[in-house]
mmCIF file of C-alpha atoms and ligand atoms in Angstrom:
data_model
loop_
_atom_site.group_PDB
_atom_site.id
_atom_site.type_symbol
_atom_site.label_atom_id
_atom_site.label_comp_id
_atom_site.label_asym_id
_atom_site.label_seq_id
_atom_site.Cartn_x
_atom_site.Cartn_y
_atom_site.Cartn_z
ATOM 1 C CA MET F 38 80.875 94.396 172.809
ATOM 2 C CA LYS F 39 79.714 95.782 169.644
ATOM 3 C CA PRO F 40 76.825 93.908 167.993
ATOM 4 C CA THR F 41 77.868 92.382 164.704
ATOM 5 C CA ARG F 42 76.110 93.223 161.250
ATOM 6 C CA PHE F 43 74.747 89.488 161.336
ATOM 7 C CA ALA F 44 73.188 89.914 164.987
ATOM 8 C CA LEU F 45 71.711 93.318 164.024
ATOM 9 C CA THR F 46 70.115 91.833 160.837
ATOM 10 C CA THR F 47 68.756 88.881 162.812
ATOM 11 C CA LEU F 48 67.296 91.190 165.574
ATOM 12 C CA ALA F 49 65.544 93.114 162.965
ATOM 13 C CA ALA F 50 64.111 90.221 161.291
ATOM 14 C CA LEU F 51 62.819 89.070 164.635
ATOM 15 C CA GLY F 52 61.391 92.362 165.241
ATOM 16 C CA LEU F 53 59.578 92.386 161.810
ATOM 17 C CA ALA F 54 58.162 88.843 162.422
ATOM 18 C CA ALA F 55 57.014 89.842 165.891
ATOM 19 C CA ALA F 56 55.431 93.013 164.572
ATOM 20 C CA ALA F 57 53.795 91.002 161.706
ATOM 21 C CA ALA F 58 52.396 88.304 164.279
ATOM 22 C CA GLY F 59 51.207 91.369 166.430
ATOM 23 C CA ALA F 60 49.247 92.891 163.282
ATOM 24 C CA HIS F 61 47.897 89.779 162.377
ATOM 25 C CA ALA F 62 46.635 89.042 165.820
ATOM 26 C CA GLN F 63 44.940 92.574 165.777
ATOM 27 C CA ALA F 64 43.379 92.354 162.314
ATOM 28 C CA ALA F 65 42.118 88.803 163.018
ATOM 29 C CA GLY F 66 39.285 89.718 165.531
ATOM 30 C CA PRO F 67 38.665 87.393 168.446
ATOM 31 C CA ILE F 68 39.228 83.618 168.827
ATOM 32 C CA LYS F 69 35.836 81.852 169.422
ATOM 33 C CA VAL F 70 35.846 79.487 172.258
ATOM 34 C CA GLY F 71 32.920 76.960 172.626
ATOM 35 C CA LEU F 72 32.548 75.839 176.272
ATOM 36 C CA MET F 73 30.588 72.740 176.185
ATOM 37 C CA LEU F 74 29.997 71.933 179.916
ATOM 38 C CA PRO F 75 27.487 70.630 182.508
ATOM 39 C CA TYR F 76 25.759 73.576 183.936
ATOM 40 C CA SER F 77 22.942 71.588 185.195
ATOM 41 C CA GLY F 78 22.683 67.866 186.994
ATOM 42 C CA THR F 79 25.028 66.090 189.170
ATOM 43 C CA TYR F 80 28.169 67.525 187.496
ATOM 44 C CA ALA F 81 27.024 71.146 187.317
ATOM 45 C CA GLY F 82 29.434 72.381 190.038
ATOM 46 C CA LEU F 83 32.263 70.825 187.967
ATOM 47 C CA GLY F 84 31.259 72.576 184.802
ATOM 48 C CA ILE F 85 31.214 75.929 186.639
ATOM 49 C CA ALA F 86 34.639 75.486 188.317
ATOM 50 C CA ILE F 87 36.175 74.491 185.001
ATOM 51 C CA GLU F 88 34.822 77.751 183.327
ATOM 52 C CA ASN F 89 35.987 79.812 186.271
ATOM 53 C CA GLY F 90 39.413 78.309 185.998
ATOM 54 C CA PHE F 91 39.648 78.916 182.346
ATOM 55 C CA LYS F 92 38.491 82.381 182.387
ATOM 56 C CA LEU F 93 40.793 82.951 185.270
ATOM 57 C CA TYR F 94 43.899 82.371 183.212
ATOM 58 C CA VAL F 95 42.585 84.383 180.180
ATOM 59 C CA GLN F 96 42.119 87.346 182.493
ATOM 60 C CA GLU F 97 45.730 86.963 183.883
ATOM 61 C CA GLN F 98 46.893 87.173 180.317
ATOM 62 C CA GLY F 99 44.828 90.658 179.970
ATOM 63 C CA GLY F 100 41.906 88.779 178.350
ATOM 64 C CA LYS F 101 43.933 87.616 175.365
ATOM 65 C CA LEU F 102 45.514 84.463 174.239
ATOM 66 C CA GLY F 103 48.301 84.644 171.612
ATOM 67 C CA GLY F 104 47.550 88.360 171.378
ATOM 68 C CA ARG F 105 43.758 87.751 170.388
ATOM 69 C CA GLU F 106 40.586 88.616 172.418
ATOM 70 C CA ILE F 107 38.607 85.754 173.389
ATOM 71 C CA GLN F 108 34.901 85.485 172.733
ATOM 72 C CA TYR F 109 32.852 82.711 174.681
ATOM 73 C CA PHE F 110 30.101 80.638 173.446
ATOM 74 C CA LYS F 111 28.438 78.229 175.931
ATOM 75 C CA VAL F 112 26.200 75.144 175.868
ATOM 76 C CA ASP F 113 24.856 73.260 178.757
ATOM 77 C CA ASP F 114 25.476 69.529 177.829
ATOM 78 C CA GLU F 115 23.597 68.285 180.927
ATOM 79 C CA SER F 116 26.014 65.217 181.017
ATOM 80 C CA GLU F 117 23.695 63.734 178.598
ATOM 81 C CA PRO F 118 25.563 61.400 175.830
ATOM 82 C CA SER F 119 22.225 61.108 173.794
ATOM 83 C CA LYS F 120 22.232 64.969 173.182
ATOM 84 C CA ALA F 121 26.025 65.262 172.797
ATOM 85 C CA THR F 122 26.185 65.197 168.975
ATOM 86 C CA ASP F 123 23.273 68.036 168.599
ATOM 87 C CA ASN F 124 24.877 70.025 171.369
ATOM 88 C CA VAL F 125 28.407 69.854 170.046
ATOM 89 C CA ASN F 126 26.981 70.797 166.545
ATOM 90 C CA LYS F 127 25.360 73.939 167.928
ATOM 91 C CA LEU F 128 29.011 75.246 168.601
ATOM 92 C CA ILE F 129 30.648 74.013 165.409
ATOM 93 C CA LYS F 130 28.027 74.534 162.852
ATOM 94 C CA ARG F 131 25.834 77.479 164.354
ATOM 95 C CA ASP F 132 28.442 79.379 166.327
ATOM 96 C CA ASN F 133 31.340 78.380 164.170
ATOM 97 C CA VAL F 134 33.727 78.266 167.120
ATOM 98 C CA ASP F 135 37.548 77.885 166.403
ATOM 99 C CA VAL F 136 38.132 75.769 169.611
ATOM 100 C CA LEU F 137 35.958 73.419 171.625
ATOM 101 C CA VAL F 138 36.722 73.319 175.298
ATOM 102 C CA GLY F 139 34.816 70.369 177.020
ATOM 103 C CA THR F 140 33.568 68.346 178.742
ATOM 104 C CA VAL F 141 33.182 66.490 182.210
ATOM 105 C CA HIS F 142 31.420 63.327 181.290
ATOM 106 C CA SER F 143 33.219 60.706 179.374
ATOM 107 C CA GLY F 144 30.280 59.685 177.479
ATOM 108 C CA VAL F 145 29.645 63.271 176.187
ATOM 109 C CA ALA F 146 33.381 63.697 175.578
ATOM 110 C CA LEU F 147 33.612 60.811 173.278
ATOM 111 C CA ALA F 148 30.840 62.028 171.067
ATOM 112 C CA MET F 149 32.498 65.689 171.157
ATOM 113 C CA ALA F 150 36.018 64.203 170.182
ATOM 114 C CA LYS F 151 34.413 62.433 167.229
ATOM 115 C CA ALA F 152 32.911 65.607 166.020
ATOM 116 C CA ALA F 153 36.006 67.602 166.490
ATOM 117 C CA ARG F 154 37.962 64.878 164.391
ATOM 118 C CA ASP F 155 35.368 64.827 161.546
ATOM 119 C CA ASN F 156 35.204 68.528 161.677
ATOM 120 C CA ASN F 157 38.875 69.312 162.151
ATOM 121 C CA VAL F 158 37.992 71.531 165.048
ATOM 122 C CA LEU F 159 40.690 72.104 167.713
ATOM 123 C CA MET F 160 39.612 70.604 171.146
ATOM 124 C CA VAL F 161 40.874 70.769 174.733
ATOM 125 C CA ILE F 162 39.480 68.576 177.355
ATOM 126 C CA PRO F 163 39.329 70.104 180.800
ATOM 127 C CA ASN F 164 38.125 66.888 182.487
ATOM 128 C CA ALA F 165 36.541 63.781 181.056
ATOM 129 C CA GLY F 166 38.877 61.041 181.416
ATOM 130 C CA ALA F 167 37.644 58.544 178.535
ATOM 131 C CA ASP F 168 40.824 56.511 177.976
ATOM 132 C CA ALA F 169 40.089 56.152 174.170
ATOM 133 C CA ILE F 170 40.310 59.904 173.342
ATOM 134 C CA THR F 171 44.022 59.718 174.073
ATOM 135 C CA GLY F 172 44.093 56.138 173.215
ATOM 136 C CA ALA F 173 42.798 54.408 169.948
ATOM 137 C CA MET F 174 40.656 57.526 168.946
ATOM 138 C CA CYS F 175 43.870 60.026 169.536
ATOM 139 C CA SER F 176 43.918 62.772 167.196
ATOM 140 C CA ALA F 177 46.592 65.634 166.741
ATOM 141 C CA ASN F 178 43.781 68.399 167.249
ATOM 142 C CA VAL F 179 42.484 66.857 170.517
ATOM 143 C CA VAL F 180 44.486 67.455 173.854
ATOM 144 C CA ARG F 181 43.559 66.989 177.420
ATOM 145 C CA SER F 182 44.515 69.057 180.538
ATOM 146 C CA SER F 183 43.059 66.610 183.157
ATOM 147 C CA PHE F 184 43.886 62.807 183.320
ATOM 148 C CA SER F 185 42.892 59.672 181.884
ATOM 149 C CA ASN F 186 40.422 57.498 183.785
ATOM 150 C CA TRP F 187 43.028 54.883 184.288
ATOM 151 C CA GLN F 188 45.535 57.194 185.895
ATOM 152 C CA PRO F 189 44.194 57.864 189.337
ATOM 153 C CA GLY F 190 42.604 54.617 189.591
ATOM 154 C CA TYR F 191 45.906 52.858 188.902
ATOM 155 C CA ALA F 192 47.609 54.876 191.556
ATOM 156 C CA MET F 193 44.888 54.143 194.220
ATOM 157 C CA GLY F 194 45.329 50.257 193.315
ATOM 158 C CA VAL F 195 49.051 50.520 193.926
ATOM 159 C CA VAL F 196 48.459 52.247 197.239
ATOM 160 C CA ALA F 197 45.836 49.780 198.427
ATOM 161 C CA GLY F 198 48.299 46.919 197.784
ATOM 162 C CA GLN F 199 50.893 48.786 199.840
ATOM 163 C CA LYS F 200 48.303 48.940 202.639
ATOM 164 C CA GLY F 201 47.852 45.203 202.519
ATOM 165 C CA VAL F 202 44.516 44.966 200.805
ATOM 166 C CA LYS F 203 44.053 41.540 199.410
ATOM 167 C CA ARG F 204 40.294 41.437 198.494
ATOM 168 C CA ALA F 205 38.461 44.661 197.359
ATOM 169 C CA MET F 206 35.145 45.273 195.909
ATOM 170 C CA THR F 207 34.412 48.232 193.562
ATOM 171 C CA LEU F 208 31.229 50.294 193.353
ATOM 172 C CA THR F 209 30.741 52.923 190.606
ATOM 173 C CA TRP F 210 28.299 54.485 187.972
ATOM 174 C CA ALA F 211 27.907 52.094 184.990
ATOM 175 C CA TYR F 212 29.687 54.217 182.162
ATOM 176 C CA ALA F 213 33.177 54.636 180.701
ATOM 177 C CA ALA F 214 34.376 56.850 183.744
ATOM 178 C CA GLY F 215 33.359 54.296 186.329
ATOM 179 C CA ALA F 216 34.681 51.142 184.342
ATOM 180 C CA GLU F 217 37.996 52.585 183.159
ATOM 181 C CA SER F 218 38.604 53.931 186.645
ATOM 182 C CA THR F 219 37.852 50.630 188.203
ATOM 183 C CA LYS F 220 40.078 48.792 185.463
ATOM 184 C CA GLY F 221 42.869 50.919 186.571
ATOM 185 C CA PHE F 222 42.513 50.215 190.117
ATOM 186 C CA THR F 223 42.376 46.355 189.545
ATOM 187 C CA GLU F 224 45.532 46.658 187.462
ATOM 188 C CA GLY F 225 47.340 48.591 190.240
ATOM 189 C CA LEU F 226 46.093 46.214 193.071
ATOM 190 C CA GLU F 227 47.073 43.054 191.086
ATOM 191 C CA LYS F 228 50.548 44.244 191.009
ATOM 192 C CA SER F 229 50.955 43.311 194.787
ATOM 193 C CA GLY F 230 48.950 40.309 194.581
ATOM 194 C CA GLY F 231 45.498 41.648 195.764
ATOM 195 C CA LYS F 232 42.362 41.351 193.844
ATOM 196 C CA VAL F 233 38.975 42.681 193.070
ATOM 197 C CA VAL F 234 36.518 40.037 194.132
ATOM 198 C CA LYS F 235 33.220 41.850 192.971
ATOM 199 C CA ASP F 236 32.336 44.973 190.745
ATOM 200 C CA LEU F 237 29.091 46.514 191.669
ATOM 201 C CA THR F 238 27.442 49.314 189.589
ATOM 202 C CA LEU F 239 24.265 51.379 189.159
ATOM 203 C CA PRO F 240 23.276 53.513 186.214
ATOM 204 C CA PHE F 241 24.638 57.156 186.139
ATOM 205 C CA PRO F 242 23.579 59.530 187.900
ATOM 206 C CA GLY F 243 21.564 57.304 190.203
ATOM 207 C CA VAL F 244 22.064 57.489 193.930
ATOM 208 C CA GLU F 245 20.029 54.856 195.183
ATOM 209 C CA PHE F 246 23.090 52.982 197.041
ATOM 210 C CA GLN F 247 21.204 51.134 199.899
ATOM 211 C CA ALA F 248 21.130 47.617 198.483
ATOM 212 C CA LEU F 249 24.748 47.824 197.073
ATOM 213 C CA LEU F 250 25.833 48.757 200.676
ATOM 214 C CA THR F 251 24.081 45.985 202.148
ATOM 215 C CA GLU F 252 25.903 43.635 199.636
ATOM 216 C CA ILE F 253 29.279 45.171 200.736
ATOM 217 C CA ALA F 254 28.555 44.820 204.384
ATOM 218 C CA ALA F 255 27.556 40.923 203.769
ATOM 219 C CA GLN F 256 31.005 40.367 201.807
ATOM 220 C CA LYS F 257 33.264 42.208 204.065
ATOM 221 C CA PRO F 258 36.141 42.978 201.744
ATOM 222 C CA ASP F 259 39.380 44.652 202.893
ATOM 223 C CA ALA F 260 38.599 47.756 200.879
ATOM 224 C CA VAL F 261 36.021 49.354 198.477
ATOM 225 C CA TYR F 262 36.958 51.465 195.679
ATOM 226 C CA SER F 263 34.416 53.683 194.288
ATOM 227 C CA PHE F 264 34.215 56.415 191.327
ATOM 228 C CA PHE F 265 31.577 59.087 191.980
ATOM 229 C CA ALA F 266 31.785 62.717 191.430
ATOM 230 C CA GLY F 267 29.892 65.988 192.043
ATOM 231 C CA ALA F 268 26.544 65.617 193.949
ATOM 232 C CA GLY F 269 26.552 61.964 193.430
ATOM 233 C CA ALA F 270 29.820 61.599 195.451
ATOM 234 C CA VAL F 271 28.470 63.863 198.205
ATOM 235 C CA LYS F 272 25.351 61.460 198.648
ATOM 236 C CA PHE F 273 27.499 58.374 198.432
ATOM 237 C CA VAL F 274 30.160 59.163 200.899
ATOM 238 C CA LYS F 275 27.519 60.143 203.414
ATOM 239 C CA ASP F 276 25.437 57.185 202.748
ATOM 240 C CA TYR F 277 28.595 54.921 203.148
ATOM 241 C CA ALA F 278 29.318 56.628 206.566
ATOM 242 C CA ALA F 279 25.581 56.427 207.680
ATOM 243 C CA ALA F 280 25.639 52.747 207.123
ATOM 244 C CA GLY F 281 28.642 52.414 209.389
ATOM 245 C CA LEU F 282 30.869 50.942 206.828
ATOM 246 C CA ASN F 283 33.558 53.590 207.285
ATOM 247 C CA LYS F 284 34.291 52.067 210.572
ATOM 248 C CA THR F 285 35.341 48.905 209.388
ATOM 249 C CA ILE F 286 36.011 48.894 205.603
ATOM 250 C CA PRO F 287 38.027 51.853 204.161
ATOM 251 C CA LEU F 288 36.614 53.616 201.193
ATOM 252 C CA TYR F 289 39.170 54.597 198.657
ATOM 253 C CA GLY F 290 38.534 56.149 195.394
ATOM 254 C CA PRO F 291 40.128 58.552 192.704
ATOM 255 C CA GLY F 292 40.130 62.120 194.328
ATOM 256 C CA PHE F 293 36.965 63.165 192.561
ATOM 257 C CA LEU F 294 35.120 61.404 195.404
ATOM 258 C CA THR F 295 36.366 64.031 197.865
ATOM 259 C CA ASP F 296 37.014 67.009 195.333
ATOM 260 C CA GLY F 297 34.769 70.038 195.586
ATOM 261 C CA THR F 298 32.454 68.203 197.743
ATOM 262 C CA LEU F 299 33.861 68.427 201.124
ATOM 263 C CA GLU F 300 31.696 71.203 202.747
ATOM 264 C CA ALA F 301 28.726 69.183 201.926
ATOM 265 C CA GLN F 302 30.314 65.808 202.927
ATOM 266 C CA GLY F 303 31.407 67.033 206.482
ATOM 267 C CA ALA F 304 32.306 64.548 208.955
ATOM 268 C CA ALA F 305 31.554 61.628 206.691
ATOM 269 C CA ALA F 306 34.644 62.157 204.517
ATOM 270 C CA GLN F 307 37.181 63.022 207.335
ATOM 271 C CA ASN F 308 40.382 61.052 207.055
ATOM 272 C CA MET F 309 39.471 59.415 203.601
ATOM 273 C CA LEU F 310 42.563 58.664 201.417
ATOM 274 C CA THR F 311 42.221 59.287 197.588
ATOM 275 C CA THR F 312 44.637 59.604 194.800
ATOM 276 C CA LEU F 313 44.583 62.497 192.297
ATOM 277 C CA HIS F 314 47.051 64.904 190.249
ATOM 278 C CA TYR F 315 45.985 67.747 192.672
ATOM 279 C CA ALA F 316 46.103 68.277 196.308
ATOM 280 C CA ASP F 317 44.746 71.693 197.861
ATOM 281 C CA ASP F 318 47.742 72.428 200.177
ATOM 282 C CA LEU F 319 50.498 71.950 197.796
ATOM 283 C CA ASP F 320 52.756 74.712 199.052
ATOM 284 C CA THR F 321 54.255 76.071 195.861
ATOM 285 C CA PRO F 322 54.233 79.643 194.774
ATOM 286 C CA LYS F 323 52.339 78.744 191.743
ATOM 287 C CA ASN F 324 49.493 76.905 193.642
ATOM 288 C CA ASN F 325 49.394 79.755 196.309
ATOM 289 C CA ALA F 326 49.102 82.386 193.929
ATOM 290 C CA PHE F 327 46.339 80.455 191.940
ATOM 291 C CA ARG F 328 44.324 79.661 195.081
ATOM 292 C CA LYS F 329 44.565 83.331 196.050
ATOM 293 C CA ALA F 330 43.660 84.748 192.716
ATOM 294 C CA TYR F 331 40.671 82.139 192.338
ATOM 295 C CA ALA F 332 39.283 83.023 195.833
ATOM 296 C CA ILE F 333 39.283 86.864 195.022
ATOM 297 C CA ALA F 334 37.767 86.585 191.694
ATOM 298 C CA PHE F 335 35.014 83.904 192.495
ATOM 299 C CA LYS F 336 34.541 84.063 196.275
ATOM 300 C CA ALA F 337 35.006 80.395 196.519
ATOM 301 C CA GLN F 338 37.815 77.888 196.879
ATOM 302 C CA PRO F 339 39.369 76.195 193.888
ATOM 303 C CA ASP F 340 39.383 72.460 193.441
ATOM 304 C CA VAL F 341 40.798 70.160 190.846
ATOM 305 C CA TYR F 342 38.245 71.111 188.202
ATOM 306 C CA ALA F 343 39.197 74.716 188.383
ATOM 307 C CA VAL F 344 42.967 73.709 188.115
ATOM 308 C CA GLN F 345 42.250 71.805 184.949
ATOM 309 C CA GLY F 346 39.986 74.580 183.453
ATOM 310 C CA TYR F 347 42.900 77.062 184.143
ATOM 311 C CA ASP F 348 45.407 74.598 182.542
ATOM 312 C CA ALA F 349 43.167 74.156 179.569
ATOM 313 C CA ALA F 350 43.555 77.862 178.865
ATOM 314 C CA GLN F 351 47.311 77.403 179.367
ATOM 315 C CA ILE F 352 47.776 74.852 176.861
ATOM 316 C CA LEU F 353 45.562 76.738 174.304
ATOM 317 C CA GLY F 354 47.439 79.917 175.166
ATOM 318 C CA ASN F 355 50.896 78.448 174.758
ATOM 319 C CA GLY F 356 50.038 76.963 171.553
ATOM 320 C CA LEU F 357 48.610 80.193 170.125
ATOM 321 C CA LYS F 358 51.621 82.227 171.447
ATOM 322 C CA ALA F 359 53.896 79.860 169.262
ATOM 323 C CA VAL F 360 51.799 80.949 166.067
ATOM 324 C CA GLY F 361 51.344 84.833 166.998
ATOM 325 C CA GLY F 362 47.578 83.963 167.333
ATOM 326 C CA ASP F 363 47.448 82.664 163.645
ATOM 327 C CA LEU F 364 44.911 79.623 163.653
ATOM 328 C CA ALA F 365 45.746 79.077 159.925
ATOM 329 C CA LYS F 366 49.119 77.761 161.183
ATOM 330 C CA ARG F 367 47.251 74.659 162.350
ATOM 331 C CA ASP F 368 50.153 71.965 162.199
ATOM 332 C CA GLN F 369 52.453 74.348 164.156
ATOM 333 C CA LEU F 370 49.804 75.223 166.661
ATOM 334 C CA THR F 371 48.843 71.641 167.354
ATOM 335 C CA ALA F 372 52.486 70.779 167.709
ATOM 336 C CA ALA F 373 53.283 73.457 169.982
ATOM 337 C CA MET F 374 50.176 72.455 172.167
ATOM 338 C CA HIS F 375 51.531 68.921 172.411
ATOM 339 C CA LYS F 376 54.870 70.153 173.059
ATOM 340 C CA THR F 377 54.048 72.602 175.772
ATOM 341 C CA VAL F 378 55.366 72.374 179.595
ATOM 342 C CA VAL F 379 52.394 73.511 181.579
ATOM 343 C CA ASP F 380 53.216 75.603 184.939
ATOM 344 C CA SER F 381 50.155 74.255 186.636
ATOM 345 C CA PRO F 382 49.006 74.607 190.126
ATOM 346 C CA ARG F 383 49.329 70.878 190.427
ATOM 347 C CA GLY F 384 53.135 71.216 189.594
ATOM 348 C CA LYS F 385 54.697 71.251 186.054
ATOM 349 C CA PHE F 386 53.613 68.649 183.577
ATOM 350 C CA SER F 387 54.073 67.899 179.790
ATOM 351 C CA LEU F 388 51.712 66.065 177.368
ATOM 352 C CA SER F 389 52.237 62.572 176.165
ATOM 353 C CA PRO F 390 52.383 62.022 172.174
ATOM 354 C CA ALA F 391 48.733 61.117 172.582
ATOM 355 C CA GLY F 392 47.912 64.540 174.074
ATOM 356 C CA ASN F 393 47.412 63.377 177.861
ATOM 357 C CA PRO F 394 49.222 64.675 180.922
ATOM 358 C CA VAL F 395 52.079 62.828 182.139
ATOM 359 C CA GLN F 396 51.878 63.850 185.748
ATOM 360 C CA ASP F 397 52.532 62.812 189.546
ATOM 361 C CA ILE F 398 49.570 61.315 191.134
ATOM 362 C CA TYR F 399 49.346 62.473 194.801
ATOM 363 C CA LEU F 400 47.878 60.470 197.843
ATOM 364 C CA ARG F 401 45.685 62.781 199.614
ATOM 365 C CA GLU F 402 43.905 62.719 203.101
ATOM 366 C CA VAL F 403 40.765 64.640 203.913
ATOM 367 C CA LYS F 404 41.269 67.054 206.926
ATOM 368 C CA GLY F 405 38.459 69.672 207.416
ATOM 369 C CA ASN F 406 37.577 71.098 203.951
ATOM 370 C CA ASN F 407 40.842 69.959 202.268
ATOM 371 C CA ASN F 408 42.434 67.175 200.373
ATOM 372 C CA GLU F 409 45.877 67.406 202.154
ATOM 373 C CA PHE F 410 49.032 66.033 200.297
ATOM 374 C CA ARG F 411 50.374 63.014 201.953
ATOM 375 C CA SER F 412 52.937 61.637 199.384
ATOM 376 C CA ILE F 413 53.564 60.934 195.848
ATOM 377 C CA ALA F 414 51.601 57.855 195.078
ATOM 378 C CA VAL F 415 53.165 57.230 191.484
ATOM 379 C CA LYS F 416 55.542 59.741 189.959
ATOM 380 C CA SER F 417 55.182 60.900 186.308
ATOM 381 C CA LEU F 418 52.404 58.566 185.483
ATOM 382 C CA ALA F 419 51.720 58.326 181.806
ATOM 383 C CA ASP F 420 48.646 56.666 180.508
ATOM 384 C CA PRO F 421 49.388 53.358 178.521
ATOM 385 C CA ALA F 422 47.597 55.201 175.469
ATOM 386 C CA ARG F 423 46.717 51.652 174.019
ATOM 387 C CA GLY F 424 46.088 51.914 170.335
ATOM 388 C CA CYS F 425 47.079 55.545 169.672
ATOM 389 C CA LYS F 426 48.626 55.835 166.119
ATOM 390 C CA LEU F 427 49.188 59.520 165.137
HETATM 391 C C1 BEZ W 184 34.259 61.416 183.473
HETATM 392 O O1 BEZ W 184 33.134 61.158 182.972
HETATM 393 O O2 BEZ W 184 35.362 61.146 182.758
HETATM 394 C C2 BEZ W 184 34.498 62.081 184.735
HETATM 395 C C3 BEZ W 184 33.523 62.697 185.261
HETATM 396 C C4 BEZ W 184 33.534 63.393 186.538
HETATM 397 C C5 BEZ W 184 34.878 63.277 187.226
HETATM 398 C C6 BEZ W 184 35.949 62.702 186.600
HETATM 399 C C7 BEZ W 184 35.753 61.935 185.347
#
């Protein structure tokens, strides 16, 4: 069939638009990405995995997103909320970055999100789950590639209820992530009539667990739910087993308790059940290709943090592609980022209107050095996004 004059005109117009976008991308120079992550302290390993994942995706796109080269600027936030505003201003005011990517710690991310909103800078959060960022504080220019603290906690509460837990105790670090994760767990557990009889905390990033473990042994709950991550999670899981508690009181948690930590936790973590939006052995072409590419590039196995870094770059890349790399088309760019479907190693997911992943939360079991998939604990779980008005 011969193309009509209309079709030829449309094709020519599209060709011109694409050429114009390409020319724009070439003339505009690199996009400045500010990585604000922990490179020291208990969350250092998480920061490195996120950076690796982000860079892997960019490399797979030939080093460009939306046709533009990427230039990186880095700040070690030390997971220290009191330094967060100064640190983020190094990226916004000194380095003049176009996009902020960070961070791991919810308290630091809350300060970053405020600065991003006040300065109208684009921000992609590759971990920190602070509920408010995609709740009451939500903003069109801030999206998250990870989770809200409520999500995996709620799913673990549902699973614990299904396992017949009636009386649970919680033990976490006393900051937003621990408190919100515990709140999600409590809400999930209460759905089946179980309840949390006591919440125990210690200051972040403390690892003096002994007195708290003694209290758990005395109270004899049906299960314990704990939020810890990174080096702190390694110490906690080992201390819990060394106290012999894992023989009588199951230790549950969001998957951070056993993600990126299993080599160091060894026997202490075996057979633990956790809930998260990723499992190492998801047997899909996307996850298999991602794990292979990551292992080749970094001589290490990826974890959930690497996945979230990879997906942060995908969300940014999909947005930039929609505007031909033109950051001045801000409204179109943020709309495209919010509407994107992310082809993630965890499985495809979309973002809620508040900018948080709507995703399956898996039940996983530790076997050797893997968090193995067992079932979907809660399908397509959306954060309640309490108070978000866009
Ligand atoms: C947080 O602070 O939001 C967080 C830190 C580590 C793992 C998961 C969440």
